[in-house]
Short mmCIF file of C-alpha atoms in Angstrom, two decimals:
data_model
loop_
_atom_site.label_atom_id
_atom_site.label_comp_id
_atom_site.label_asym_id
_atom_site.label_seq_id
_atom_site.Cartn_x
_atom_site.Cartn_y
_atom_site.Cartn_z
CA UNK A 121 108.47 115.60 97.54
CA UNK A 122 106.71 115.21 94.30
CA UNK A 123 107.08 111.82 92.13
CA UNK A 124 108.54 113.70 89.35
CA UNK A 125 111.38 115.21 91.37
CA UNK A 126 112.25 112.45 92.99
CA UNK A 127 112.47 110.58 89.88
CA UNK A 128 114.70 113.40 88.43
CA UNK A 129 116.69 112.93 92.08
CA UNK A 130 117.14 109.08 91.33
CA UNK A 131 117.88 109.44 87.34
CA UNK A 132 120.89 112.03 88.03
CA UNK A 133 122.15 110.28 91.53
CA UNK A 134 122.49 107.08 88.91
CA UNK A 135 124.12 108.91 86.22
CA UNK A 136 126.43 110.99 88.40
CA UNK A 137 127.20 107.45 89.61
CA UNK A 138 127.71 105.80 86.65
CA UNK A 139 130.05 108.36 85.65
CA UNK A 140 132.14 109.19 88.77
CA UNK A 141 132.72 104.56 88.62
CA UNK A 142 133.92 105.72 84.99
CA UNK A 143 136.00 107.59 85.58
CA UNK A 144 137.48 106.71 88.67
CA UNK A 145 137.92 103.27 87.09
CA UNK A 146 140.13 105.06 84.00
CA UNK A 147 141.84 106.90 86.51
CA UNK A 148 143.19 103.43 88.03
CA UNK A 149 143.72 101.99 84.84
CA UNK A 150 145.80 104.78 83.49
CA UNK A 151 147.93 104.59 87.04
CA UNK A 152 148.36 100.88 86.26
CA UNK A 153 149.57 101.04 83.24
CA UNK A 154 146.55 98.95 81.84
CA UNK A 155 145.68 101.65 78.88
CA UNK A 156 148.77 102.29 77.64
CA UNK A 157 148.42 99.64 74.51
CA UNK A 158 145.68 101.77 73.58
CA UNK A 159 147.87 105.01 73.45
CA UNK A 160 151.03 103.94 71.90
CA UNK A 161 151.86 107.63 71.64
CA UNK A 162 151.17 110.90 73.08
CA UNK A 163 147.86 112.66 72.48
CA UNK A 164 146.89 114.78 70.45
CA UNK A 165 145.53 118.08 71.48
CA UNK A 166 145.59 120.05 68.59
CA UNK A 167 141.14 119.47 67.80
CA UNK A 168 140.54 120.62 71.32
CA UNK A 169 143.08 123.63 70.53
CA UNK A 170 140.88 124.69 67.33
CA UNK A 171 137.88 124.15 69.01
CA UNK A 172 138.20 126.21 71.58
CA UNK A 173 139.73 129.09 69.30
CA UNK A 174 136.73 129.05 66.95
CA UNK A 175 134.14 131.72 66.74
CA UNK A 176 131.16 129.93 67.57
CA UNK A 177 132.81 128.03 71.04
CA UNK A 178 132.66 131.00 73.54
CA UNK A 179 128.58 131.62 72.70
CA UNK A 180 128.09 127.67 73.15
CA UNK A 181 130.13 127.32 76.17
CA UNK A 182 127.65 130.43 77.38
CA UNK A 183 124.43 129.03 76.85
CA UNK A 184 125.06 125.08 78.38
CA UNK A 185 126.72 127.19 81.27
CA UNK A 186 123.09 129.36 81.65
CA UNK A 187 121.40 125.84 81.05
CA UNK A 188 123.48 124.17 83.66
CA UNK A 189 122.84 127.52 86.38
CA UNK A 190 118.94 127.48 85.55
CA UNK A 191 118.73 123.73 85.91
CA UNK A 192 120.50 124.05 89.30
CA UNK A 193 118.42 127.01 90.63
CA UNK A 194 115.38 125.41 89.51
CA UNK A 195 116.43 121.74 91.39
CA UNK A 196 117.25 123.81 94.70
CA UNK A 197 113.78 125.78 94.44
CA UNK A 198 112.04 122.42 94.40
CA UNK A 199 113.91 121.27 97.45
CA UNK A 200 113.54 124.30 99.14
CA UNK A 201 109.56 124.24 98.82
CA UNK A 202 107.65 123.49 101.87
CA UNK A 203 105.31 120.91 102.19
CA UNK A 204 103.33 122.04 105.08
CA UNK A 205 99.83 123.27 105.02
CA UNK A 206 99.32 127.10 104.86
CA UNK A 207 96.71 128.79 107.30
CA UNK A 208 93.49 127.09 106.50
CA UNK A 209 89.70 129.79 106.08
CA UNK A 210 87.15 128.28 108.08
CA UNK A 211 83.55 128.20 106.46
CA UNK A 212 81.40 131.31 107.84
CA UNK A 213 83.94 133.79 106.60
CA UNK A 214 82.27 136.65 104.88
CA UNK A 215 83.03 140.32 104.53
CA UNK A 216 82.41 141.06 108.11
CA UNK A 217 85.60 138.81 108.85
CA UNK A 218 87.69 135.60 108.25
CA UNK A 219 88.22 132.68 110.49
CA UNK A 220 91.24 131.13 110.20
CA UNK A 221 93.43 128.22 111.67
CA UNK A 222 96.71 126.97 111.66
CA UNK A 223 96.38 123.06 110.57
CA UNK A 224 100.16 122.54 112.73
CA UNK A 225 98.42 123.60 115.85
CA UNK A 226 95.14 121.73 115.32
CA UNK A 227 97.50 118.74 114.35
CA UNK A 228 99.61 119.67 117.32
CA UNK A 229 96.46 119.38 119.99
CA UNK A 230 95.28 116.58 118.34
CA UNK A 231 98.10 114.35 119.27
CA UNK A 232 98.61 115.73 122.59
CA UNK A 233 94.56 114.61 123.47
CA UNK A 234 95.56 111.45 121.87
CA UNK A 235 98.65 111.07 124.55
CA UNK A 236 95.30 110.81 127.27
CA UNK A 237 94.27 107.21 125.50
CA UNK A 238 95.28 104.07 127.73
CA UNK A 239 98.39 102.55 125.78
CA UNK A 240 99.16 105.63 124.04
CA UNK A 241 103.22 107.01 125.20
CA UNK A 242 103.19 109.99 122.86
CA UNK A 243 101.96 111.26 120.05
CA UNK A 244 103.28 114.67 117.72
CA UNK A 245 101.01 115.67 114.82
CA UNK A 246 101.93 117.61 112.05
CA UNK A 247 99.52 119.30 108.84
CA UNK A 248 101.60 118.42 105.84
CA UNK A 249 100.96 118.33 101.82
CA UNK A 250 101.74 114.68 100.32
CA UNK A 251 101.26 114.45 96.22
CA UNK A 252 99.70 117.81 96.00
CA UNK A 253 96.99 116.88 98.92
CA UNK A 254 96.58 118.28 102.52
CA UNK A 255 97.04 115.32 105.04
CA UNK A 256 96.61 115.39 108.68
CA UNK A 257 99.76 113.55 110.09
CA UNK A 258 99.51 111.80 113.80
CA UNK A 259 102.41 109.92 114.86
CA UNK A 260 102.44 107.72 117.79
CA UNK A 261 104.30 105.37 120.18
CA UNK A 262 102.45 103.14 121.61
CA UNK A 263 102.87 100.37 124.77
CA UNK A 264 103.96 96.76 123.70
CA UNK A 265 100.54 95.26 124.40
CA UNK A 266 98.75 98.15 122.35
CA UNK A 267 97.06 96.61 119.43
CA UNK A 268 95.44 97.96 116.10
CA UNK A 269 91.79 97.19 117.52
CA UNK A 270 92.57 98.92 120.67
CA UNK A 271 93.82 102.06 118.63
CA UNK A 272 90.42 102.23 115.94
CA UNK A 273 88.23 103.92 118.55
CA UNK A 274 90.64 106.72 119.50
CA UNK A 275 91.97 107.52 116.14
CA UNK A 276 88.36 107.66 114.59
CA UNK A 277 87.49 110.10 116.92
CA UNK A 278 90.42 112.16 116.55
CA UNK A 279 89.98 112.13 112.80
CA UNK A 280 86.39 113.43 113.43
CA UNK A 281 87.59 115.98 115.73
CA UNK A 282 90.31 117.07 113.05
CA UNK A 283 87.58 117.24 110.29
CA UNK A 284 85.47 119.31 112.92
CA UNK A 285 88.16 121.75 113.96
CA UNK A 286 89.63 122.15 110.26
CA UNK A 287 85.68 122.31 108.61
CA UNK A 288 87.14 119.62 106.27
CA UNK A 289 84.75 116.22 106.24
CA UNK A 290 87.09 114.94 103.73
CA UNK A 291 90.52 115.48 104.93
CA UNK A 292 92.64 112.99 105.05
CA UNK A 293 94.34 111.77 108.73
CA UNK A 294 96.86 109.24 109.02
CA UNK A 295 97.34 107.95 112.51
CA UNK A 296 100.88 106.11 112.10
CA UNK A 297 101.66 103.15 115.41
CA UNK A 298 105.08 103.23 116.25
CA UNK A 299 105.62 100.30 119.06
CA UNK A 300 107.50 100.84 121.87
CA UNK A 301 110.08 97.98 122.92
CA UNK A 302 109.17 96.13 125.52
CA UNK A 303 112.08 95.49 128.25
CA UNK A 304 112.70 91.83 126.89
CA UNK A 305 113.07 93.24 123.35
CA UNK A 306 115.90 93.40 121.27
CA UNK A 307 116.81 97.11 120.09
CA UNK A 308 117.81 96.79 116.23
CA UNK A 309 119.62 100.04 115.10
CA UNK A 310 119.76 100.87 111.72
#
C-alpha cells in the first residue's frame, strides 16, 4: 500500500472515530437526562423543513451523494490493486521472440534452494511491488542457533542468483529471519 493511502486510511479511521465517540457519547447523555438543561423545550424543526423544500436542496443533496459514491469507488480501487510483480521481459528479446518470466516462480525456487542451507526450516518467496519498486521477497524460519553471519553467505548468493534469473543487477531482495522457538522457549501469542 502506498504512503498516501494509508495516510488517507489513518486520517478517516480517526475521524470516523472521533465522530462515532461523539455521538455515541450524546446518545448517553441524552438517555441520562444530562442535556436536558440545554433544551428546556422541544426542538425546532421548522429550518430543516424549509431546507429541504427549497429549490436548490435536491441538486446539492445530488452532487455530495456522487462525491461520496466516487470517493468510495475510488478508495476500493486502491485496495483492490495488486502489488505483485507482472511477468518480467528478459534482455535478448527482439522481433524474432520475447523471453519472459514470472518473478513469483523465480521467487518461489529461490526459497525452496534456500530450504537446502544448514539451519534453514523453510523458506516461501514472493515478487512483490513496495513504494512503487519491484522487490524480491524471501521469508525464512530459521533453527534457534542460526545466526545473521551464518545466513550472509546463502542469502548473497541467492540474491545473485535472483538478479541472474530476473536479468536485474539492481533488484532489490530482502531475505527476512524468522527464528524458530527452541523447545525451552516461551511461545508469546499476540
Amino acid at each position: 500500500m502506498s504512503r498516501g493511502l494509508t495516510a488517507a486510511d489513518r486520517i478517516a479511521t480517526f475521524v470516523l472515530g472521533l465522530l462515532l465517540l461523539a455521538s455515541g457519547s450524546a446518545i448517553v447523555a441524552w438517555q441520562l437526562g444530562y442535556l436536558d438543561r440545554f433544551v428546556t423545550s422541544g426542538l425546532d424543526t421548522t429550518w430543516v423543513q424549509q431546507t429541504v423544500a427549497s429549490e436548490w436542496y435536491p441538486w446539492v443533496s445530488a452532487a455530495l451523494g456522487l462525491v461520496v459514491a466516487l470517493t468510495a469507488l475510488w478508495w476500493l480501487s486502491a485496495h483492490l490493486r495488486t502489488h505483485r510483480m507482472g511477468e518480467h521481459t528478459l534482455d535478448g528479446s527482439d522481433m524474432s521472440g520475447r523471453f519472459t518470466v514470472e518473478p513469483d516462480s523465480v521467487a518461489a525456487a529461490a526459497a525452496a534452494s534456500l530450504t537446502d542451507s544448514p539451519g534453514i526450516v523453510s523458506a516461501k518467496g514472493k515478487a512483490i511491488i513496495e513504494r512503487g519498486a519491484p522487490v524480491m521477497a524471501i521469508s525464512t524460519v530459521v533453527a534457534p542457533s542460526f545466526t545473521v553471519a551464518d545466513a550472509l553467505p546463502a542469502a548473497a548468493e541467492l540474491r545473485d542468483h535472483i538478479r541472474s534469473a530476473m536479468d536485474a543487477p539492481d533488484l532489490p531482495v530482502r531475505v527476512e529471519l524468522n527464528r524458530v522457538a527452541a523447545e525451552g522457549d516461551r511461545v508469546r501469542v499476540q
